[in-house]
Short mmCIF file of C-alpha atoms and ligand atoms in Angstrom, two decimals:
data_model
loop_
_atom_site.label_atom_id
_atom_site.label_comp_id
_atom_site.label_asym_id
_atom_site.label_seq_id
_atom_site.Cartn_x
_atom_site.Cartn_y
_atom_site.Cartn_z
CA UNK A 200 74.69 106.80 112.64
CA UNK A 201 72.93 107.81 116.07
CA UNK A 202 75.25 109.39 118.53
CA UNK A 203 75.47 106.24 120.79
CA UNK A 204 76.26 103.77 118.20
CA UNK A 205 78.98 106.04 117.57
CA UNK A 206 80.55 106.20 121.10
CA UNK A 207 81.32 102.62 120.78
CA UNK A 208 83.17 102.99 118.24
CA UNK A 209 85.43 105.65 119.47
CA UNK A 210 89.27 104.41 120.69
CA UNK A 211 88.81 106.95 124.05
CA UNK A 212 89.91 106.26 127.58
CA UNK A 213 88.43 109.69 128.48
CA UNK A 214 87.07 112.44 125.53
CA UNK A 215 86.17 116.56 126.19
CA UNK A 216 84.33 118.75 123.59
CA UNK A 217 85.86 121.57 123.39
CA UNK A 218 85.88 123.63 120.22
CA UNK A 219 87.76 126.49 122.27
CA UNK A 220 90.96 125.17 123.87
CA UNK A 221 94.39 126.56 124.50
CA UNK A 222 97.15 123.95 124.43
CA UNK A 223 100.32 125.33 126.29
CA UNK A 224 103.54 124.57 128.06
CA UNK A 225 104.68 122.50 125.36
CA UNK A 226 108.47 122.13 126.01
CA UNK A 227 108.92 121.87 122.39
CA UNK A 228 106.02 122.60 119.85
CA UNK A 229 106.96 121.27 116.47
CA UNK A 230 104.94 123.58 113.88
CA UNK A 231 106.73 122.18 110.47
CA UNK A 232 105.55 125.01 109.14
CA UNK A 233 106.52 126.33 105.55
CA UNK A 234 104.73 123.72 103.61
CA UNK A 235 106.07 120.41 102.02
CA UNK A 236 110.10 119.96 102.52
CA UNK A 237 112.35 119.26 99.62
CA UNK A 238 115.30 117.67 99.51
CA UNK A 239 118.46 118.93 101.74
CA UNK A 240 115.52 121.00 103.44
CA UNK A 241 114.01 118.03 104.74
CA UNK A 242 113.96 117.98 108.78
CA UNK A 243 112.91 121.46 109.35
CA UNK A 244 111.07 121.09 112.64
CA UNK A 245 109.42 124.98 113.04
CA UNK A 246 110.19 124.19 117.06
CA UNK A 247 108.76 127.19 119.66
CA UNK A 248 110.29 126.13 122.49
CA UNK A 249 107.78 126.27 125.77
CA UNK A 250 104.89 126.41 122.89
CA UNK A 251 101.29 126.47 122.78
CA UNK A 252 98.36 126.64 120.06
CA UNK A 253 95.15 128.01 120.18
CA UNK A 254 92.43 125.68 118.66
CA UNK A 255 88.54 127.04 117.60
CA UNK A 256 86.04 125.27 116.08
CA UNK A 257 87.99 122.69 114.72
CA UNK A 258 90.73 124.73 113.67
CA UNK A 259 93.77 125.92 114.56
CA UNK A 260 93.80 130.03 115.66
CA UNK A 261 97.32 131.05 116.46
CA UNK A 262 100.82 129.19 117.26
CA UNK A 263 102.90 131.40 119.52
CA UNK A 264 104.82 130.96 122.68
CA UNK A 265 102.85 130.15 125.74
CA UNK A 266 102.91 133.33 127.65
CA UNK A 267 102.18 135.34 124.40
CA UNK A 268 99.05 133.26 123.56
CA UNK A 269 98.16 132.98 127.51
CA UNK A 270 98.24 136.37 127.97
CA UNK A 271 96.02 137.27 124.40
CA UNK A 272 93.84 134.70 125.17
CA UNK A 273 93.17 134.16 128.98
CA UNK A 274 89.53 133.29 129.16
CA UNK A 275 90.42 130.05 126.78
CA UNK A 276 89.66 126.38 128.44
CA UNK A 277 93.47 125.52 128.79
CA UNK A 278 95.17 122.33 127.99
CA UNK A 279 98.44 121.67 129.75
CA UNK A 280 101.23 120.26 128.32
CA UNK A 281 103.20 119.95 130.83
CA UNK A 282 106.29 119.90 129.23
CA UNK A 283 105.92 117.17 126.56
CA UNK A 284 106.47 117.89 122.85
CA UNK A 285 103.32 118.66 121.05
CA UNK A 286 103.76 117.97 117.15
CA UNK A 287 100.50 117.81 114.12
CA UNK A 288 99.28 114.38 113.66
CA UNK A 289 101.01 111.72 111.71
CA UNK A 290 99.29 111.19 108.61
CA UNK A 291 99.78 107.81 107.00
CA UNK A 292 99.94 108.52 103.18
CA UNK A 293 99.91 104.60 101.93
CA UNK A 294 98.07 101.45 103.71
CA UNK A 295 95.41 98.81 102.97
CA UNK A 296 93.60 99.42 105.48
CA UNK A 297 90.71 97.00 104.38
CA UNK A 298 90.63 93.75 104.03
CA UNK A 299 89.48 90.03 105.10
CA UNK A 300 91.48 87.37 106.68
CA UNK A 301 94.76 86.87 108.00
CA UNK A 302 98.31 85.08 106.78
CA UNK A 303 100.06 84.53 109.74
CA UNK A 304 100.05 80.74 107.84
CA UNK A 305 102.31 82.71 104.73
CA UNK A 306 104.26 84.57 107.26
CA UNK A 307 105.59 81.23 108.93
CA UNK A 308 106.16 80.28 105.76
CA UNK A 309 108.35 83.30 104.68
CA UNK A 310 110.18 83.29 107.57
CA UNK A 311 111.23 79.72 106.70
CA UNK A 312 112.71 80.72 103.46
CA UNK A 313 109.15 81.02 101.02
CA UNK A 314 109.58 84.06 99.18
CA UNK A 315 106.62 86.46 98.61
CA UNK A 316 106.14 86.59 94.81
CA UNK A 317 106.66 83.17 94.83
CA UNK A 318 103.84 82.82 96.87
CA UNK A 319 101.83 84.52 94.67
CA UNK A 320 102.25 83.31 91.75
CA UNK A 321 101.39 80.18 93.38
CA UNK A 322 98.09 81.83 93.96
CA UNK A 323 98.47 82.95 97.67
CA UNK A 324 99.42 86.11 99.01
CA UNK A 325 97.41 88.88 97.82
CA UNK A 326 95.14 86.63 96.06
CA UNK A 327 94.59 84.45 99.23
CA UNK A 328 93.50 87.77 100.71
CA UNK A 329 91.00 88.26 97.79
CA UNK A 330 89.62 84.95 98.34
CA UNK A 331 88.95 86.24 101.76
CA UNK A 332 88.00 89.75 100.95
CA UNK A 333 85.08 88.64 98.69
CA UNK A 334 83.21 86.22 100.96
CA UNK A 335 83.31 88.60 104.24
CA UNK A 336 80.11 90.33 104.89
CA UNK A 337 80.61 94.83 104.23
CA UNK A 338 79.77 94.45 108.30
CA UNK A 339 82.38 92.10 109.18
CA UNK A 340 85.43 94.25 106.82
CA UNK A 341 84.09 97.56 108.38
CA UNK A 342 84.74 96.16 111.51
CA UNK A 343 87.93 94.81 111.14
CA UNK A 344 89.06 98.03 109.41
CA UNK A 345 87.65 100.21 112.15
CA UNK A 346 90.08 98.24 114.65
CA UNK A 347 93.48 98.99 112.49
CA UNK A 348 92.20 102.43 112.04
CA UNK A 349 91.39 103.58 115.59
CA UNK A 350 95.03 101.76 116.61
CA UNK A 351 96.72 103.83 113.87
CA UNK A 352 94.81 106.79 115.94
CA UNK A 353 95.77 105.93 119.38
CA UNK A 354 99.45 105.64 117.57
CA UNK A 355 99.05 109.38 116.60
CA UNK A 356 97.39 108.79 112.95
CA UNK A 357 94.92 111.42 112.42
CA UNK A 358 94.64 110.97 108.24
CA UNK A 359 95.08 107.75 106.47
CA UNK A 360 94.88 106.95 103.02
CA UNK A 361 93.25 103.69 102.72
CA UNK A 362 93.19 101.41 99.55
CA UNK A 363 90.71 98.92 98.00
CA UNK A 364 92.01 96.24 95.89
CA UNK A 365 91.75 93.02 97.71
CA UNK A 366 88.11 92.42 95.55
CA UNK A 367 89.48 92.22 92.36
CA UNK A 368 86.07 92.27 90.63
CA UNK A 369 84.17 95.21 90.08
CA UNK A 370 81.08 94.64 92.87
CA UNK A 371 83.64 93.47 95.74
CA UNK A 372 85.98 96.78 95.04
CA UNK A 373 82.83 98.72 94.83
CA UNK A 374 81.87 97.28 98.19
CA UNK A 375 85.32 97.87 99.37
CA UNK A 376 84.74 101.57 98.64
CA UNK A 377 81.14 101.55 100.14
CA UNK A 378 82.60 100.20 103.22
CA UNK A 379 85.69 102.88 103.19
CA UNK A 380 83.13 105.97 103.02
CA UNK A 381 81.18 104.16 106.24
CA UNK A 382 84.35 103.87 107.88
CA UNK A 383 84.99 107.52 107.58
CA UNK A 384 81.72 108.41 108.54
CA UNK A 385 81.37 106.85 112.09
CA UNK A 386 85.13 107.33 112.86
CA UNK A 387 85.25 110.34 112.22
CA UNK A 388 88.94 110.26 110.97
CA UNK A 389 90.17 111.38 107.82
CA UNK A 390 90.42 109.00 104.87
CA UNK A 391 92.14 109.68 101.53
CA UNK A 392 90.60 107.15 99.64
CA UNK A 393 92.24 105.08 96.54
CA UNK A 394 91.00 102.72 94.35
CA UNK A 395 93.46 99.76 93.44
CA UNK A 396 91.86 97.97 91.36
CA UNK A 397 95.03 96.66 89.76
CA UNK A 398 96.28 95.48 93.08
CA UNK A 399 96.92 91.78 91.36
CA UNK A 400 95.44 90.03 88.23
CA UNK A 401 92.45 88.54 89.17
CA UNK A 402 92.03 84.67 89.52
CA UNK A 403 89.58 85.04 86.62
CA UNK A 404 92.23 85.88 84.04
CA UNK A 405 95.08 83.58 85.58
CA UNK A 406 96.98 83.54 82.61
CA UNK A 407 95.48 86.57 80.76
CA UNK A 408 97.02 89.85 82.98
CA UNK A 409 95.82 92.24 79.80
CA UNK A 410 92.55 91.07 79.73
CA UNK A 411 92.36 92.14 83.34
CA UNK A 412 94.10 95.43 82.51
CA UNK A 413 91.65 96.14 80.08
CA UNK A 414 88.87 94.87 82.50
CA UNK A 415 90.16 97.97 85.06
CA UNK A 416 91.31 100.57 82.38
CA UNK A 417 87.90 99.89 80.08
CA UNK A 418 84.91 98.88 82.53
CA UNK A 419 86.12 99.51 86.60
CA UNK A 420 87.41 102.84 86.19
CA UNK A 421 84.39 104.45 84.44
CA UNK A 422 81.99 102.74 87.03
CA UNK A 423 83.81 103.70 89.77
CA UNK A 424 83.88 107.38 88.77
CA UNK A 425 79.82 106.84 88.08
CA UNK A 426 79.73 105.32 91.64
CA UNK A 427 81.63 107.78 93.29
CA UNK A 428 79.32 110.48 91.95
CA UNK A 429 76.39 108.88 93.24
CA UNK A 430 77.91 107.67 96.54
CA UNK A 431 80.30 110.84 97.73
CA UNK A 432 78.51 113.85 95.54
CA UNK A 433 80.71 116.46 95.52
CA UNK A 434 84.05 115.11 96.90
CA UNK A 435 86.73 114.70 94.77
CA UNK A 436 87.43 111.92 92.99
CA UNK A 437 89.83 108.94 94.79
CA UNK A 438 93.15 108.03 93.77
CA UNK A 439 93.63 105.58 91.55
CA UNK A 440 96.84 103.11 92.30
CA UNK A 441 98.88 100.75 90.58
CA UNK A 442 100.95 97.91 91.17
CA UNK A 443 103.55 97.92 88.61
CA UNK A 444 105.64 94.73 89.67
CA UNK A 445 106.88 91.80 88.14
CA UNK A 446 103.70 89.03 88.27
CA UNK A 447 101.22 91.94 88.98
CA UNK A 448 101.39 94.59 86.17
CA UNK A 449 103.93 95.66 83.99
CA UNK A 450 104.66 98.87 82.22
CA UNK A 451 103.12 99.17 79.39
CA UNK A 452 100.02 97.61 81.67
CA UNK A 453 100.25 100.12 84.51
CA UNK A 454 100.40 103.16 81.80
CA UNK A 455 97.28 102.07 79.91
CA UNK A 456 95.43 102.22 83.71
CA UNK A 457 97.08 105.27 84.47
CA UNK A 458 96.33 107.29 80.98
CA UNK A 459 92.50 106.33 80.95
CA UNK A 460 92.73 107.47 85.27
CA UNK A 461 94.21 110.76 84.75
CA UNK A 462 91.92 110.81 81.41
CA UNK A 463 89.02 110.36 83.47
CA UNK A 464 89.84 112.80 86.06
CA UNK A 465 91.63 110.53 89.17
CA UNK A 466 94.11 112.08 90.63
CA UNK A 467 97.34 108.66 90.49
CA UNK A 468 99.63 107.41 92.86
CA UNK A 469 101.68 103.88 92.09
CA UNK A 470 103.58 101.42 93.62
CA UNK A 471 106.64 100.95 91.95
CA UNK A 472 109.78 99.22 92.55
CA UNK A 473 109.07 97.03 95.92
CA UNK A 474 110.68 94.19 93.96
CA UNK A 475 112.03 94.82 90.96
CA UNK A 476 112.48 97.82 88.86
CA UNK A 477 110.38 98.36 85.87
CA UNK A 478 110.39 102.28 85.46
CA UNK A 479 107.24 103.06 87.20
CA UNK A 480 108.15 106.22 89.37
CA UNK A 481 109.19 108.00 86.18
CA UNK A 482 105.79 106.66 84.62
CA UNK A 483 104.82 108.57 88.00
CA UNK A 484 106.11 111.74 87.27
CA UNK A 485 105.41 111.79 83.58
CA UNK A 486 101.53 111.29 84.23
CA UNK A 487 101.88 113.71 87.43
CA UNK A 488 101.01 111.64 89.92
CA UNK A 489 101.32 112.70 93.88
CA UNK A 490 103.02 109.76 94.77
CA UNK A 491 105.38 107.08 93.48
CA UNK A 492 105.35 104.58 96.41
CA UNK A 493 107.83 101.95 97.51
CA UNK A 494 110.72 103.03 95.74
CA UNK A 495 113.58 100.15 97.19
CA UNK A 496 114.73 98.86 93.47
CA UNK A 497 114.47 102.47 91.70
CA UNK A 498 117.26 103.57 89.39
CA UNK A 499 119.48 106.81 89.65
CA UNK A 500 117.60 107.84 86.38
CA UNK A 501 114.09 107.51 88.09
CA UNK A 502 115.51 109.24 91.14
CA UNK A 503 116.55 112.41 89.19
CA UNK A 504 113.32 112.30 87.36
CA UNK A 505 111.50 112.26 90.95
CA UNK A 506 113.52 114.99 92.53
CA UNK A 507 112.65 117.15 89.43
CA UNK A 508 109.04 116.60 90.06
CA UNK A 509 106.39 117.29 92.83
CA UNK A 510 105.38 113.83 92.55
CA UNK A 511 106.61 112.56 96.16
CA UNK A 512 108.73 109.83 97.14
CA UNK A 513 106.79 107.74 99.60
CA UNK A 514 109.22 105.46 101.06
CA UNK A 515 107.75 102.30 103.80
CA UNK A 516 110.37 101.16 105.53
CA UNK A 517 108.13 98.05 107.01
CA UNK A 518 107.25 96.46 104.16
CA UNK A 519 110.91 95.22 103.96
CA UNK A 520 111.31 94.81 107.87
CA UNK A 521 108.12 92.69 107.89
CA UNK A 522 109.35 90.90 105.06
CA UNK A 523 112.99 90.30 106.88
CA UNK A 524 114.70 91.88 103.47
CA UNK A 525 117.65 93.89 103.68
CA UNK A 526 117.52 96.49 101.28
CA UNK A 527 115.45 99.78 101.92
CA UNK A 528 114.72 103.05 99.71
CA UNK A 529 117.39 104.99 99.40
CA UNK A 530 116.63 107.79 100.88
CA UNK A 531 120.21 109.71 100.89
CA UNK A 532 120.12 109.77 97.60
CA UNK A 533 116.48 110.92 97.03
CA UNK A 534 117.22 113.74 99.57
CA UNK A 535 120.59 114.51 98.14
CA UNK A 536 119.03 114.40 94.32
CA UNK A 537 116.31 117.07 95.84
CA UNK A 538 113.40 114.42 96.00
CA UNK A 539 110.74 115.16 98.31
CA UNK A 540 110.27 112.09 100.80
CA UNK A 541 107.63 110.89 103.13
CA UNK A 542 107.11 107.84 104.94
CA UNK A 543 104.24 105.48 105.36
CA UNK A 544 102.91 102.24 107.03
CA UNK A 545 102.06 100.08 103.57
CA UNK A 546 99.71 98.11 106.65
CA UNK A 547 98.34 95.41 104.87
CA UNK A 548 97.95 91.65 105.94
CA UNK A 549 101.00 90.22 103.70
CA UNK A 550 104.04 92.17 103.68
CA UNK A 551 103.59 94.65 106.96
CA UNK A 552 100.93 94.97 109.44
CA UNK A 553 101.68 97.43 111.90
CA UNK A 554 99.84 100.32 112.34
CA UNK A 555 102.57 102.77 113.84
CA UNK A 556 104.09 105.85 111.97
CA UNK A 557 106.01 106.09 115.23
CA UNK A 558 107.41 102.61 113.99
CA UNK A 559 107.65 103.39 110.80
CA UNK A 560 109.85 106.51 112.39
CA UNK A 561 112.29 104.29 114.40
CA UNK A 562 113.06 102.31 111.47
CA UNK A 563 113.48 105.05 108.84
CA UNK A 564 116.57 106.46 111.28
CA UNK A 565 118.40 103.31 111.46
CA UNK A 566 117.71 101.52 108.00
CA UNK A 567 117.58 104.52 105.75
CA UNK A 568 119.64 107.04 108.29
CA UNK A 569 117.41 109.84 108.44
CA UNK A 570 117.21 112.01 111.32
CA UNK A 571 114.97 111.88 113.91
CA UNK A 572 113.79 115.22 112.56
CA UNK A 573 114.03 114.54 108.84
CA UNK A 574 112.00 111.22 109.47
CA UNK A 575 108.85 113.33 111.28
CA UNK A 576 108.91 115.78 108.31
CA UNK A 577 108.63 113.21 106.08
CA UNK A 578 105.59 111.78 108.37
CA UNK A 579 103.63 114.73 108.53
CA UNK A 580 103.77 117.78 106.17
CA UNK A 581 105.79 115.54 103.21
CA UNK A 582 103.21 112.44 104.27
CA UNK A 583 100.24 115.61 103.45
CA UNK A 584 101.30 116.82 100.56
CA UNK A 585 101.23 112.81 99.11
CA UNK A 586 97.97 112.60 99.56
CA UNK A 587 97.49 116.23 98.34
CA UNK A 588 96.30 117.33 101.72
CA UNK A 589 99.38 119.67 102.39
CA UNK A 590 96.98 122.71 102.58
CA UNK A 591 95.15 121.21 105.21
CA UNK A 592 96.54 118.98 107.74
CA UNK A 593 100.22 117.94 108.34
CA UNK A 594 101.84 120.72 110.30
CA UNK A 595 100.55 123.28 113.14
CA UNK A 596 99.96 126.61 111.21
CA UNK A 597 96.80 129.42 111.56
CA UNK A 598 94.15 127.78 109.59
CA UNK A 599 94.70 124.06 109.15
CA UNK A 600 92.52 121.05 110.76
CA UNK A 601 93.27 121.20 114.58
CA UNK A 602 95.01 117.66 114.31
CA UNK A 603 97.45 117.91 116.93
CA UNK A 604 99.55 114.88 119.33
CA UNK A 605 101.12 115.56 122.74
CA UNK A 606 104.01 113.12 123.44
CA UNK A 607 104.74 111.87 126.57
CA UNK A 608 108.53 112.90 125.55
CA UNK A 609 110.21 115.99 126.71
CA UNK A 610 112.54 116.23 123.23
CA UNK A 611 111.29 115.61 119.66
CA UNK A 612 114.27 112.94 119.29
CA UNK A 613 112.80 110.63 121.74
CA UNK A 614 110.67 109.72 118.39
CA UNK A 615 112.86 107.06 116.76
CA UNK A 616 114.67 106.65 119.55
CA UNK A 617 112.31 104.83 121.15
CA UNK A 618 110.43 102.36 119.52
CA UNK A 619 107.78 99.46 119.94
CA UNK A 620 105.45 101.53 122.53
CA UNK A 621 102.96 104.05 122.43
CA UNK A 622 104.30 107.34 123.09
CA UNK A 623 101.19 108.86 122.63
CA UNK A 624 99.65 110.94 125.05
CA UNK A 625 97.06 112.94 123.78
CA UNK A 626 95.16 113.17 120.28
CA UNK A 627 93.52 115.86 119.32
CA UNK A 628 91.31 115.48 116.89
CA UNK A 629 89.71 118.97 114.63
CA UNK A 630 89.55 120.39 118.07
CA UNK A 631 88.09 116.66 120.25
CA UNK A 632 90.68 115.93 122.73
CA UNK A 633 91.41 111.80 123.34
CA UNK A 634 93.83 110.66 126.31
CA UNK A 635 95.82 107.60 126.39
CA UNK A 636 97.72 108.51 129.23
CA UNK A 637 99.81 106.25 130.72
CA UNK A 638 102.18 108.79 132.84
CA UNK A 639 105.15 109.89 131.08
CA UNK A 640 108.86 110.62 131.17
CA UNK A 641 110.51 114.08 132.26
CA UNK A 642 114.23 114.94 132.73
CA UNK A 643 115.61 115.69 136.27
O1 NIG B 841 102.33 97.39 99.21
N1 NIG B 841 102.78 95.33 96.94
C1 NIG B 841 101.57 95.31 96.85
N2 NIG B 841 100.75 95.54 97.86
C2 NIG B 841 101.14 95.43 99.22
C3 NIG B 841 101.16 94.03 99.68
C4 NIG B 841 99.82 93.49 99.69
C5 NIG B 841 99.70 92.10 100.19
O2 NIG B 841 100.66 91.32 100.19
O3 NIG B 841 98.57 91.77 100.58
C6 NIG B 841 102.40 96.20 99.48
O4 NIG B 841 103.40 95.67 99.97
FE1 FE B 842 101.17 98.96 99.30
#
């Protein structure tokens, strides 16, 4: 795309270009450095109090205090701080991001006592979203992506994984992926791309959920490798996701998709155990896969299985808010059993659509108890490291992308703490700074 087309694309109030930049007077810089946190270590914050970090060419330089770095580096365009807490940014390790349509009809409906596999099997919900997926134009869904993805930037997103599977058939998820790799391309923000083919049995086999199975395992999957090939040479395959869940795919269903995945080279990630609990996050760790996802229904035995593993425990704490349920992943005891957990948005148009990890933050302390630290953790370097991207992004360390947010907090804790605003300041994106300024708090 030309450079102008781009700018109009871009979620900025104000934008420099610098490659060189020194970001200082942080009054708290949160490196989480160390890599991905396990269990009891969870919450580990790697906070330099009156921080700064030295970005170059998209990358991050040095982490130090701010006198240190201001006095090795004075001839550095300086950003200032100012006392707010300066943290990596969130990365948003499960969503569905693309899609046609709306259900605010369903949600009415839900909130009036309809519940939501009910609805589908009634052939709404996710299939009333296919209905709309397939008949929008690839302009019209990159469109209405690019808005949820440049609001889960302004929120402090800087890498989302983003899902297919509201096509169903092999050319509409093949467009969704199309439109997923243009997305990236004139955003500019990272995508971690995953193909969910077995999101929902199609309408086509109503009745026949193997036949579809077989349709994915059999004929999508080795297309969609073929495609990706062709469409993204030389970038690694995408995930390949599963919804194991009573009406969508069972077991035995959600292995067979899985095997011939990993078979084919796809790295796997699953959702298992939103509703009901059919064994899928040890399915998860047997086949290795980087994420088991959901997790509210999952059994001790599956939760020692996952804590044994490096497959991570992505828990979404809106998914169940949005849906006005009361029971959440429990997170204690994947923490106390040595699990590694992150957190997510699950946006999508049925059961959640909100866009905010800081959200998703506020409501992982209360319903789940984690700490205001333990929750960001799980946000950032845990949220990497489920998308396999922990080498990369998801903490402030020599090296990685220069993904960095400045809060308009003083203290980390104001995260969770507050809740339903933008606390946002700053974004800066491998090394592009955006503002969303709105004037911020500072203790007396
Ligand atoms: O993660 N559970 C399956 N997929 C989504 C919901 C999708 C939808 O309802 O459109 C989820 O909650
Ligand atoms: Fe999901």
């Amino acid at each position: 795309m030309e450079n102008e087309e781009r700018e109009k694309y871009t979620p900025i109030l104000s934008r420099r270009y610098n490659t060189f930049m020194l970001i200082h007077s942080a009054s708290q810089l949160l490196t989480l450095a160390g890599g991905p946190q396990r269990g009891k270590a969870l919450g580990a914050l790697g906070i330099i109090e009156d921080g700064a970090v030295l970005i170059r060419d998209e990358k991050i330089v040095a982490v130090g205090k701010t006198d240190e770095l201001r006095a090795a580096y004075p001839h550095e365009p300086r950003l200032d701080a100012d006392g707010c807490v300066v943290m990596p940014g969130f990365v948003d390790p499960h969503t569905h991001l693309i899609w046609g349509g709306d259900r605010a009809a369903e949600f009415e409906m839900k909130m009036s006592g309809a519940r939501y596999l009910d609805i589908l099997a009634a052939g709404g919900g996710i299939l009333s979203t296919v209905r709309a997926t397939r008949t929008a134009s690839i302009e019209a869904l990159v469109a209405q992506a690019r808005s949820r993805l440049l609001r889960m930037f302004s929120h402090g997103t800087t890498t989302v994984e983003a899902k297919t599977g509201y096509g169903l058939q092999t050319a509409t998820e093949l467009r969704l992926l199309k439109a997923l790799l243009a997305l990236e391309e004139d955003s500019r923000i990272d995508l971690a791309i995953t193909f969910l083919g077995a999101h929902a049995i199609a309408p086509e086999f109503k009745g026949d959920p193997q036949g579809y199975t077989d349709l994915v395992s059999e004929t999508m999957l080795p297309i969609v490798r073929q495609w990706w090939e062709t469409h993204a040479p030389g970038r690694a395959l995408p995930f390949v996701d599963v919804f194991c869940e009573t009406g969508a795919f069972d077991l035995a269903q959600s292995r067979q998709i899985l095997e011939k995945a990993k078979n084919l080279g796809f790295p796997l990630k699953i959702h298992a155990d939103e509703f009901d609990n059919l064994g899928g996050a040890s399915l998860a760790v047997e086949l290795g896969a980087a994420s088991a996802d959901h997790l509210v229904r999952t059994s001790d035995a599956d939760i020692v299985a996952l804590a044994a593993s490096d497959t991570v425990a992505v828990s979404l704490p809106c998914t169940p808010f949005g849906l006005a349920e009361h029971d959440y992943t429990p997170a204690q005891k994947i923490i106390a059993a040595g699990g590694m957990l992150a957190l997510a948005t699950d946006c999508n148009p049925g059961t959640t659509w909100n866009e905010s990890m800081q959200f998703v933050i506020a409501l992982a302390c209360r319903m789940m108890k984690l700490t205001p630290a333990q929750a960001i953790a799980a946000a950032t370097i845990n949220a990497a490291h489920a998308i396999r991207r922990a080498d990369r992004v998801g903490s402030l360390e020599e090296g990685k992308q220069a993904d960095v947010l400045v809060l308009s907090v003083p203290d980390y804790r104001h995260l969770g703490y507050r809740y339903g605003t933008n606390l946002v300041r700053q974004v800066i994106k491998s090394g592009r700074v955006y503002s969303m300024d709105v004037g911020y708090y500072r203790s007396a």
